[in-house]
CSV table of N, CA and C in Angstrom, one decimal:
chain,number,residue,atom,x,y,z
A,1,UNK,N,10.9,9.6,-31.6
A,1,UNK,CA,10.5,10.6,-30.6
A,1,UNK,C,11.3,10.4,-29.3
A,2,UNK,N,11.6,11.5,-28.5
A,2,UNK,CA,12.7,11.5,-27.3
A,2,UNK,C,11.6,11.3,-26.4
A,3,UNK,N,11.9,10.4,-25.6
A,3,UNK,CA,10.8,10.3,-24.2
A,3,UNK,C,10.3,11.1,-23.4
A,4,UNK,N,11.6,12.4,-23.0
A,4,UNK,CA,11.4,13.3,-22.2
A,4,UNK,C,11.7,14.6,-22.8
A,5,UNK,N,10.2,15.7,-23.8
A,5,UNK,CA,10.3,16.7,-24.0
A,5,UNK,C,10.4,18.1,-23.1
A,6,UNK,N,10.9,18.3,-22.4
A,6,UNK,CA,10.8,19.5,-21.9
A,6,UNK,C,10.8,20.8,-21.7
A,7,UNK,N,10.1,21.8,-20.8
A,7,UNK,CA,9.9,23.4,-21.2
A,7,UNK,C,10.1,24.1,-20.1
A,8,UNK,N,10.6,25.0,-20.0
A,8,UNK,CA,10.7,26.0,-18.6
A,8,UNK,C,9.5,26.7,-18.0
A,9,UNK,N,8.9,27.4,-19.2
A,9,UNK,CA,7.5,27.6,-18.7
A,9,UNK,C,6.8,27.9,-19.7
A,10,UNK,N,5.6,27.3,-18.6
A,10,UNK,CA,4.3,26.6,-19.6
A,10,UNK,C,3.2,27.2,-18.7
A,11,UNK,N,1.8,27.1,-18.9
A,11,UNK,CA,0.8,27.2,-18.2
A,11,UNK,C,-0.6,26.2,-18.7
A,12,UNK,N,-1.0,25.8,-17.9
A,12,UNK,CA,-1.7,25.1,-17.7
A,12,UNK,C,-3.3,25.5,-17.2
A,13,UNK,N,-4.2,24.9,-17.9
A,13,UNK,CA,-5.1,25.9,-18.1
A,13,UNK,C,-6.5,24.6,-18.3
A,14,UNK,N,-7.3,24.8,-17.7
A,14,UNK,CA,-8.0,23.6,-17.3
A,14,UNK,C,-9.6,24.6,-17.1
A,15,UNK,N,-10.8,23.7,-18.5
A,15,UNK,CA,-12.1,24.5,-17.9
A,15,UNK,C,-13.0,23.2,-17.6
A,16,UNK,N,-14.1,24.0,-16.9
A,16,UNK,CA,-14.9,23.2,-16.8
A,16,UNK,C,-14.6,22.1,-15.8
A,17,UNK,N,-14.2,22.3,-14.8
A,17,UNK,CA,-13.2,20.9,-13.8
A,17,UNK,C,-13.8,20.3,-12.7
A,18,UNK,N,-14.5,19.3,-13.4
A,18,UNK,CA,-14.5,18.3,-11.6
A,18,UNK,C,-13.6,17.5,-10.8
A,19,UNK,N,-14.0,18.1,-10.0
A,19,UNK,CA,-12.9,17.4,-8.9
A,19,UNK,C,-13.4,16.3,-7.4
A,20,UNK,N,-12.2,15.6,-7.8
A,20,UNK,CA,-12.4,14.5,-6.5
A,20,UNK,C,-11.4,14.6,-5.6
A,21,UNK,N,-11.3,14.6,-4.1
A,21,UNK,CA,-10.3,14.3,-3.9
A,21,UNK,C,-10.1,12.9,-3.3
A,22,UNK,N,-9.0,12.3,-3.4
A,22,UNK,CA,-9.1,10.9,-3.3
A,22,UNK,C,-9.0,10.3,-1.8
A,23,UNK,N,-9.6,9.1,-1.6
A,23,UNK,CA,-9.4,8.7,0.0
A,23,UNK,C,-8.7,7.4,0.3
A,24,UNK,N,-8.4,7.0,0.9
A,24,UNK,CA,-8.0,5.3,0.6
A,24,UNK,C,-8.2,4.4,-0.2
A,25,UNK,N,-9.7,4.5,0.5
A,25,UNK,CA,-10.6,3.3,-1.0
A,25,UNK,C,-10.6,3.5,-2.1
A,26,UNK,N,-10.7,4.9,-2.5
A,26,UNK,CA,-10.6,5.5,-4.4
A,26,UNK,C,-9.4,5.0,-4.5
A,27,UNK,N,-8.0,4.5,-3.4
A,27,UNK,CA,-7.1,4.4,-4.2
A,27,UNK,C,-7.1,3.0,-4.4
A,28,UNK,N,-7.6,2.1,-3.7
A,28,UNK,CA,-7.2,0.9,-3.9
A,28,UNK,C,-8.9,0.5,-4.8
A,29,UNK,N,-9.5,1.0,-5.6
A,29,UNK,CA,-10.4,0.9,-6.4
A,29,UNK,C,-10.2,1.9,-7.4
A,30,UNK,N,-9.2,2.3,-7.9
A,30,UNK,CA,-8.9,3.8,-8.8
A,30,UNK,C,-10.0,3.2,-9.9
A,31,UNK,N,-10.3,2.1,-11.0
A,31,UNK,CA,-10.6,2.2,-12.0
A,31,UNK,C,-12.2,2.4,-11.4
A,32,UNK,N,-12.7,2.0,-10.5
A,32,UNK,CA,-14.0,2.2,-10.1
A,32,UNK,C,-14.2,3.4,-9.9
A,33,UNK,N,-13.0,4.4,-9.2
A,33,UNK,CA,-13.4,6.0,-8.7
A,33,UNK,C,-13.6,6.8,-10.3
A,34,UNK,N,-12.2,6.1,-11.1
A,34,UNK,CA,-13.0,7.3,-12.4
A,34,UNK,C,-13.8,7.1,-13.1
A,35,UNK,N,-14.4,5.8,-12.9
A,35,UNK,CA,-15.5,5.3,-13.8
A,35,UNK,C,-16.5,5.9,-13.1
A,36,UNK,N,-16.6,6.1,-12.1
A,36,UNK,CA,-17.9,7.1,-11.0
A,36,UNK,C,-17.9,8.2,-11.6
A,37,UNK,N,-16.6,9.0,-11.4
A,37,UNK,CA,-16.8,10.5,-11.9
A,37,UNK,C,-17.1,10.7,-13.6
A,38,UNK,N,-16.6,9.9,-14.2
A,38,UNK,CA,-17.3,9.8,-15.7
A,38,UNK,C,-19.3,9.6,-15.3
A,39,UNK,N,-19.6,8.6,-14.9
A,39,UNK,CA,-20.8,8.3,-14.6
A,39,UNK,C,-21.5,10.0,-14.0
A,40,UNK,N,-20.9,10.3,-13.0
A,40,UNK,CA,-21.4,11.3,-12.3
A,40,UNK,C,-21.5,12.7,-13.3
A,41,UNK,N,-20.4,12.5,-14.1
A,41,UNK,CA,-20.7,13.7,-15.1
A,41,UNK,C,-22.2,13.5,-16.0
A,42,UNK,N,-22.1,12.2,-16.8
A,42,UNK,CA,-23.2,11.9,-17.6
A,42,UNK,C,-24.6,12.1,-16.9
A,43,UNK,N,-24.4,11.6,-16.0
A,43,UNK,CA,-25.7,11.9,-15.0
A,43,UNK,C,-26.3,13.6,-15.0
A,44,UNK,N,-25.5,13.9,-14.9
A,44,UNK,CA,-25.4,15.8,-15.0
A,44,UNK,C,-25.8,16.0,-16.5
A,45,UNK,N,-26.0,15.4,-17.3
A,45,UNK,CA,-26.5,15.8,-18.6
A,45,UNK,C,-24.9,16.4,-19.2
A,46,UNK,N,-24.0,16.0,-19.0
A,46,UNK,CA,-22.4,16.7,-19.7
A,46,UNK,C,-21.5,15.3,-20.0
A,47,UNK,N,-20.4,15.5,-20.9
A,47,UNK,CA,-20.0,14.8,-21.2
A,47,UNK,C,-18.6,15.3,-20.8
A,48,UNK,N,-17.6,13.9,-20.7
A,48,UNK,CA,-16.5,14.0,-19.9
A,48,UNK,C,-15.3,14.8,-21.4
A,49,UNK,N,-14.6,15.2,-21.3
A,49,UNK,CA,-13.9,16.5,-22.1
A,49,UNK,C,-12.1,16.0,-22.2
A,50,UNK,N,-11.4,15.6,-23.3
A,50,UNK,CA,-10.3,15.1,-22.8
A,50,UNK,C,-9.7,14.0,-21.7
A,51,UNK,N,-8.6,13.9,-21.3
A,51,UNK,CA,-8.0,12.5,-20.9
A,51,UNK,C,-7.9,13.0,-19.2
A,52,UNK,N,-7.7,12.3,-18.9
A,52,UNK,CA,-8.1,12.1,-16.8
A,52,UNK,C,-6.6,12.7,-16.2
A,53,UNK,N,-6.8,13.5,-15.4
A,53,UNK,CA,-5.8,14.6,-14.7
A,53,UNK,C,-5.3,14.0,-13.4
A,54,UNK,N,-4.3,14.0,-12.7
A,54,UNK,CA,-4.1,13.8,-11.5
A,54,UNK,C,-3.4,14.9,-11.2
A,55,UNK,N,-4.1,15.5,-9.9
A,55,UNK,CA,-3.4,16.3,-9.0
A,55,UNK,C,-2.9,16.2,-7.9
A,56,UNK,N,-1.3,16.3,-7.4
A,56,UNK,CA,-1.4,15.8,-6.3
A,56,UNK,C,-0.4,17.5,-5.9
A,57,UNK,N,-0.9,17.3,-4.4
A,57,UNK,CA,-0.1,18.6,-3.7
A,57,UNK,C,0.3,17.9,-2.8
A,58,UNK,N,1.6,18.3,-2.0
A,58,UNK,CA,2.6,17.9,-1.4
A,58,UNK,C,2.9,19.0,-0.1
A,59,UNK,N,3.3,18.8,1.1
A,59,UNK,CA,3.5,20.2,1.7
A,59,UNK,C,4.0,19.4,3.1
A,60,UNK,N,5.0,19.8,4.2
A,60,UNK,CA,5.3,19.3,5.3
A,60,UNK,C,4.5,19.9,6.2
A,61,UNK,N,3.8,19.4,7.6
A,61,UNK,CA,3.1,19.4,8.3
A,61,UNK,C,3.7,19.8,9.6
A,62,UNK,N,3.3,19.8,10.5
A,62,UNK,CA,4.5,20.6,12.0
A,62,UNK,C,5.2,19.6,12.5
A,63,UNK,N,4.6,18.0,12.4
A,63,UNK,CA,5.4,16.9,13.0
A,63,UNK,C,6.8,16.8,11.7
A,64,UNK,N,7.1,17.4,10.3
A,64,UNK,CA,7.9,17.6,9.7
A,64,UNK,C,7.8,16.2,8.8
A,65,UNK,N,6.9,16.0,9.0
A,65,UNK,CA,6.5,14.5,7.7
A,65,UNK,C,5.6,15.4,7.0
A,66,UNK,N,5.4,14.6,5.4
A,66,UNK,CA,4.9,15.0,4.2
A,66,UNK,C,3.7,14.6,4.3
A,67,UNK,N,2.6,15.5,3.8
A,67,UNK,CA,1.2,15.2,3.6
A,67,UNK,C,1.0,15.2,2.3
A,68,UNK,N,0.3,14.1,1.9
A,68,UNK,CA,0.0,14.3,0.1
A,68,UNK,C,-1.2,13.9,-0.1
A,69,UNK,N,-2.1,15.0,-1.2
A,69,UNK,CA,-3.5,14.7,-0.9
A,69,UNK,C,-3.5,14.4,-2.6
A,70,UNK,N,-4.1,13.7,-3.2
A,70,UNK,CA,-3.7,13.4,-4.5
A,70,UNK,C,-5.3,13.6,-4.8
A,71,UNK,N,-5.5,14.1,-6.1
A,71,UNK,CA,-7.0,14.7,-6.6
A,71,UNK,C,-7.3,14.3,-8.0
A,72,UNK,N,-8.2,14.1,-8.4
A,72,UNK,CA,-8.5,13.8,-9.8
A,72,UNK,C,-9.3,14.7,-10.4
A,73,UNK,N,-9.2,15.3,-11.7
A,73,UNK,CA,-9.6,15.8,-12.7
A,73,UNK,C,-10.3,15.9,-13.9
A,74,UNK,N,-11.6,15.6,-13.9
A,74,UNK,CA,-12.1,15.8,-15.2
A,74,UNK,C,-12.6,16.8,-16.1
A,75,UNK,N,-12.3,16.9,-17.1
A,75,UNK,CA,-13.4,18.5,-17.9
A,75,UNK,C,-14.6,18.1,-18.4
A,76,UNK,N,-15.2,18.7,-18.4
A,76,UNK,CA,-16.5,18.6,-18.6
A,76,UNK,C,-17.1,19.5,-19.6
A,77,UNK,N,-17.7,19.2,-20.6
A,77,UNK,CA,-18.5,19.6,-21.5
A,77,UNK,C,-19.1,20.9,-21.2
A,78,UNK,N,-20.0,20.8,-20.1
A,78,UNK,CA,-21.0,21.6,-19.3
A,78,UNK,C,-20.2,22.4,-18.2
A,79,UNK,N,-20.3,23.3,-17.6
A,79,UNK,CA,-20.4,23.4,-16.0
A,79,UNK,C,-21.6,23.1,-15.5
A,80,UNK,N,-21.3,21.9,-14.6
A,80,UNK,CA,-22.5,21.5,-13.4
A,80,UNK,C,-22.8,22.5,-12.4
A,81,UNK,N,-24.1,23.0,-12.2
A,81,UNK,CA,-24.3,23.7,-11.4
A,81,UNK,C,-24.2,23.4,-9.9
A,82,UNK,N,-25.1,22.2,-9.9
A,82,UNK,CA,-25.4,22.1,-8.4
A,82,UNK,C,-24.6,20.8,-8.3
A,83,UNK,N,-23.2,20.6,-7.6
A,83,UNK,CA,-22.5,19.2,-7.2
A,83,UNK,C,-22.3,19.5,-5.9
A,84,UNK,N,-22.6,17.3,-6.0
A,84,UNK,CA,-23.0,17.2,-4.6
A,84,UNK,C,-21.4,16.6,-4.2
A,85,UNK,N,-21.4,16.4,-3.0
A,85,UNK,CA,-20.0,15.8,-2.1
A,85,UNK,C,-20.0,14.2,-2.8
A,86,UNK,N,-18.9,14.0,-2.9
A,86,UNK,CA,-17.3,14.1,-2.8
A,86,UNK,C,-17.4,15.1,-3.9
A,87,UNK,N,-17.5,15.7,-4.7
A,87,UNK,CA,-17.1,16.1,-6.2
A,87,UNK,C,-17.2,17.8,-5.6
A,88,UNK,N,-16.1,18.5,-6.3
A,88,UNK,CA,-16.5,19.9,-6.2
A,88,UNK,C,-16.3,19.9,-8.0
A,89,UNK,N,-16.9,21.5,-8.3
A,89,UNK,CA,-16.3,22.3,-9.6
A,89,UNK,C,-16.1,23.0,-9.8
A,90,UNK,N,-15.0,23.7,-10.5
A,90,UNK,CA,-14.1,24.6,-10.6
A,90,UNK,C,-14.5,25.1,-12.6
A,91,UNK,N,-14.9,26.3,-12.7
A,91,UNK,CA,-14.8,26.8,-14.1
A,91,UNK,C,-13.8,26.6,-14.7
A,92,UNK,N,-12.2,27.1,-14.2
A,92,UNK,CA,-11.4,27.6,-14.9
A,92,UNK,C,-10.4,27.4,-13.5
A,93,UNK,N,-9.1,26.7,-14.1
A,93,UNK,CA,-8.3,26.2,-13.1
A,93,UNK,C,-7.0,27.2,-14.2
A,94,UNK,N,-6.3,27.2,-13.4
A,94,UNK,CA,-4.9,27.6,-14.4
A,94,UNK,C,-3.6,28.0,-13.3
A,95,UNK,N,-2.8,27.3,-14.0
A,95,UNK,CA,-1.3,27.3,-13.2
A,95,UNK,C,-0.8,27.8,-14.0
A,96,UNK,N,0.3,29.1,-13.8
A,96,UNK,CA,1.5,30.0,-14.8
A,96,UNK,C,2.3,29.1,-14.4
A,97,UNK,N,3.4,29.8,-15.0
A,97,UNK,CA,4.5,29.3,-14.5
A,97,UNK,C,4.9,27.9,-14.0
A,98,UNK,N,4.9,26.9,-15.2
A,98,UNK,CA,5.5,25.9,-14.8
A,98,UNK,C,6.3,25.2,-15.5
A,99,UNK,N,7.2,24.2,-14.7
A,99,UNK,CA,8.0,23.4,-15.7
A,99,UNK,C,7.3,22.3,-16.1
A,100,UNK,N,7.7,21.8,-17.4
A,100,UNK,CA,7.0,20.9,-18.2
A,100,UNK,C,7.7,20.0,-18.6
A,101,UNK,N,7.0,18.9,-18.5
A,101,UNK,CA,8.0,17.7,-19.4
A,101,UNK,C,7.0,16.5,-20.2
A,102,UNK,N,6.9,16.1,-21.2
A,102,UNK,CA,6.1,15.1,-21.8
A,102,UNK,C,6.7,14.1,-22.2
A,103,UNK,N,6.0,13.2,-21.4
A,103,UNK,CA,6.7,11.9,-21.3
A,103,UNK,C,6.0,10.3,-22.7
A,104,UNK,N,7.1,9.9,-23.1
A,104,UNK,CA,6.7,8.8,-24.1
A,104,UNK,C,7.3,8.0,-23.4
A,105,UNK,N,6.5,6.4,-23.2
A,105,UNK,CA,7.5,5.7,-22.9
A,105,UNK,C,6.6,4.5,-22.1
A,106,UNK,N,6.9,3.9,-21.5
A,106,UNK,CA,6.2,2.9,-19.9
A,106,UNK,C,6.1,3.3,-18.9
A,107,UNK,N,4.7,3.1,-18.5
A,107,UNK,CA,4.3,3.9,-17.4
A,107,UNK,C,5.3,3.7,-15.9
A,108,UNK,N,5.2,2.2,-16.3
A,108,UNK,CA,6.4,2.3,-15.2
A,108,UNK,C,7.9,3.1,-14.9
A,109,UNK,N,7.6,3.7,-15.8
A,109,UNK,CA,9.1,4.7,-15.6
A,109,UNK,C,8.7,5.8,-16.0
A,110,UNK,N,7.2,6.6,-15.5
A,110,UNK,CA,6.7,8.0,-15.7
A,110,UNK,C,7.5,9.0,-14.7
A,111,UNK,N,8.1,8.1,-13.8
A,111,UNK,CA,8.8,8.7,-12.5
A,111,UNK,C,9.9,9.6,-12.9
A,112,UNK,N,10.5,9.1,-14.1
A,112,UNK,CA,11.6,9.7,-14.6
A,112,UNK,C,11.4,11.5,-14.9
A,113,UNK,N,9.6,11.7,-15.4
A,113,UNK,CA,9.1,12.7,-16.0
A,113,UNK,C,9.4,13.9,-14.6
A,114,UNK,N,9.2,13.4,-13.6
A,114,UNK,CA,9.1,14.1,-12.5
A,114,UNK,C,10.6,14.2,-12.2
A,115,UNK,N,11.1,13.1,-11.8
A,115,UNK,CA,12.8,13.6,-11.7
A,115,UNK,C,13.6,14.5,-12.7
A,116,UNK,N,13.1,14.4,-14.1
A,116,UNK,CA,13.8,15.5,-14.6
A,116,UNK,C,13.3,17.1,-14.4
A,117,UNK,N,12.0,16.8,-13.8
A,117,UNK,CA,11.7,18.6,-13.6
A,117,UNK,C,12.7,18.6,-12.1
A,118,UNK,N,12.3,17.9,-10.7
A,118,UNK,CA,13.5,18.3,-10.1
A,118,UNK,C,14.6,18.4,-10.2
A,119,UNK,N,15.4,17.2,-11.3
A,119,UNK,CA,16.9,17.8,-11.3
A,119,UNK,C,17.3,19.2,-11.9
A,120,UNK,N,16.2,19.4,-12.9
A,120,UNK,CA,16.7,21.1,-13.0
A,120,UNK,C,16.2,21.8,-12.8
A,121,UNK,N,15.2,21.7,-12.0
A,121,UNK,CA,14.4,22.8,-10.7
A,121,UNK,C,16.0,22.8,-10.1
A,122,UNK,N,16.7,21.7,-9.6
A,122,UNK,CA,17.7,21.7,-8.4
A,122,UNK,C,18.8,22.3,-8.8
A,123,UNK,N,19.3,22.0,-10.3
A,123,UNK,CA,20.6,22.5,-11.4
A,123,UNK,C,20.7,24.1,-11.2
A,124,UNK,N,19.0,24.5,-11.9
A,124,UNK,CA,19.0,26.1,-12.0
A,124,UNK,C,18.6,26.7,-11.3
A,125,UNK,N,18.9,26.1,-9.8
A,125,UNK,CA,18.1,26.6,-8.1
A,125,UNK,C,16.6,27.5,-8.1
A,126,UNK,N,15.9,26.5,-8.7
A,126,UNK,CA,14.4,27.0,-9.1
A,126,UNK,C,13.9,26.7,-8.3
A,127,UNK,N,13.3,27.1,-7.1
A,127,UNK,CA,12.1,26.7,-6.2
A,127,UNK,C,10.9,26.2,-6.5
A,128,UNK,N,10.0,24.6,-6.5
A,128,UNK,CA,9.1,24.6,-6.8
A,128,UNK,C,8.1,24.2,-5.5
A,129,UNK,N,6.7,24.8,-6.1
A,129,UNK,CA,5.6,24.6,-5.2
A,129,UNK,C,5.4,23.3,-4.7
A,130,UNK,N,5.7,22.7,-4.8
A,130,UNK,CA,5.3,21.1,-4.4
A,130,UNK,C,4.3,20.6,-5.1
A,131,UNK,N,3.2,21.3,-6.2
A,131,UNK,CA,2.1,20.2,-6.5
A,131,UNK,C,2.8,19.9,-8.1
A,132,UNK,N,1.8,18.9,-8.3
A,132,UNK,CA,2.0,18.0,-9.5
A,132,UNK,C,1.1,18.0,-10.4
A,133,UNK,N,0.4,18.2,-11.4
A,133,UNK,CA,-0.6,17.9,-12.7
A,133,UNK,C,0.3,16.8,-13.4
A,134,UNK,N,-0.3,15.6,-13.4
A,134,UNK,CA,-0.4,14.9,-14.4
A,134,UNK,C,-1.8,14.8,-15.1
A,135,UNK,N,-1.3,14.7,-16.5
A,135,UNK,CA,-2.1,14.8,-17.5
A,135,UNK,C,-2.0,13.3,-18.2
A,136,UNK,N,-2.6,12.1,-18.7
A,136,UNK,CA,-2.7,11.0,-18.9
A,136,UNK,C,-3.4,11.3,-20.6
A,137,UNK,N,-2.3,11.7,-21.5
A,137,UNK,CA,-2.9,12.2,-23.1
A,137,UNK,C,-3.5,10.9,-24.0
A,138,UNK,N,-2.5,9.7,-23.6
A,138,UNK,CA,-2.7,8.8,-24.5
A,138,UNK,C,-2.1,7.2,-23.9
A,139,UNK,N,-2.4,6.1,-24.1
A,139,UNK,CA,-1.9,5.0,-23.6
A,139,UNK,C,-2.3,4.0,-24.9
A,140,UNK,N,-1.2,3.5,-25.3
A,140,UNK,CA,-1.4,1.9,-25.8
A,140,UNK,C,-0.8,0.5,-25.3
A,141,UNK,N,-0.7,-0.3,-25.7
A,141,UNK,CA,-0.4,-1.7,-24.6
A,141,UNK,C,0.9,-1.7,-24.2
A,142,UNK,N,2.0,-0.9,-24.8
A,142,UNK,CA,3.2,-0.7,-24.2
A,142,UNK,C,4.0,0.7,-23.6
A,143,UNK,N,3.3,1.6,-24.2
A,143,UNK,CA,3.4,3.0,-24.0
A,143,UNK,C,1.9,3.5,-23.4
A,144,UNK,N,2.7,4.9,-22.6
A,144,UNK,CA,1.4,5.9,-22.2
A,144,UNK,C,2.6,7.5,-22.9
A,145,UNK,N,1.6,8.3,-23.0
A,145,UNK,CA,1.9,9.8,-23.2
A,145,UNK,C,0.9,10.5,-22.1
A,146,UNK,N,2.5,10.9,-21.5
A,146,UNK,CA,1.7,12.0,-20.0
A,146,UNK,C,2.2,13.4,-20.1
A,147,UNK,N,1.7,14.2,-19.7
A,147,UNK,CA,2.2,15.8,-19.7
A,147,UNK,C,2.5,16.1,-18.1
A,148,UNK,N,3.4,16.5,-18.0
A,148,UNK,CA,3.7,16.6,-16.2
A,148,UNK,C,3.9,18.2,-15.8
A,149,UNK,N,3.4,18.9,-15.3
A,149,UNK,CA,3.0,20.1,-14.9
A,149,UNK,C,3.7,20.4,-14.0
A,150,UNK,N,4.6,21.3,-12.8
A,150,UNK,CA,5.0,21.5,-11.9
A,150,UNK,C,5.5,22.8,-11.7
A,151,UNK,N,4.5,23.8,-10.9
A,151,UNK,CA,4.4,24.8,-10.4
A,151,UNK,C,5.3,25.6,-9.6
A,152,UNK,N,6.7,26.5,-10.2
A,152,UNK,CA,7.4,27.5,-9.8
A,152,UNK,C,6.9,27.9,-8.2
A,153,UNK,N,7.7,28.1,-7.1
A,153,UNK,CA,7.2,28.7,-6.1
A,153,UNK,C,7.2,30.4,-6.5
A,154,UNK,N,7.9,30.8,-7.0
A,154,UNK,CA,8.0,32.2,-7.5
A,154,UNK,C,8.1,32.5,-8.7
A,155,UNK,N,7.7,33.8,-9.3
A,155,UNK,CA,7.3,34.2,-10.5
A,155,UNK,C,9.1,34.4,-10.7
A,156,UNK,N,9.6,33.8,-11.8
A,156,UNK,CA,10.7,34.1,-12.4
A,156,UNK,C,11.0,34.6,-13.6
């Protein structure tokens, strides 16, 4: 299998979606924050739906440094009706238009997944939005399988 499959456009399509957005501590506690929001689903009487999403959006600020707010993803069985803070939910998420890449290989080199959507976002002077969906499909003791999402600024 080649490490890096990839697609010009794809869409991405997400139901049922709770969301965290992350703060310091969730990051320096990550296995505790998703084990919360698993917990927080179950609690809700729903069950957690598929493998754990990372979203991160990207955007420059007026001082011209980068803000990155990085978000986590789960689907859920159910829609929860009533959620409390930190958690929102979303029915039906969906991104057109993206480039895609699916990555085999060590996580420590998932970076690559993302460099190849920019180098030919940059090749085929494709504008992209700045955010990111990672999708986390599969992991064993030496390998992970990620799906990496990245959002066209413009309908092409």
């Amino acid at each position: 299998m080649r490490p890096l499959q990839y697609s010009n456009s794809k869409t991405l399509k997400l139901n049922k979606v709770l969301i965290k957005t992350l703060e310091k501590d969730d990051l320096e506690n990550f296995v505790t924050t998703v084990e919360q929001m698993e917990n927080y689903i179950k609690s809700k009487g729903s069950q957690t739906i598929g493998p754990l999403i990372q979203h991160i959006e990207s955007s420059v600020n007026e001082q011209g440094e980068i803000d990155i707010v990085i978000k986590l993803l789960r689907q859920s069985s159910n829609f929860i009706q009533h959620v409390e803070p930190p958690y929102e939910m979303k029915s039906v998420i969906r991104v057109k238009n993206c480039m895609y890449v699916r990555y085999t290989g060590p996580e420590s080199k998932l970076k690559f997944a993302y460099d190849k959507i920019n180098l030919t976002a940059f090749e085929e002077d494709i504008e992209l939005k700045g955010d990111s969906y990672t999708i986390f499909v599969d992991q064993n003791e030496d390998n992970i399988i990620a799906d990496v999402f990245m959002e066209k600024a413009n309908e092409q």
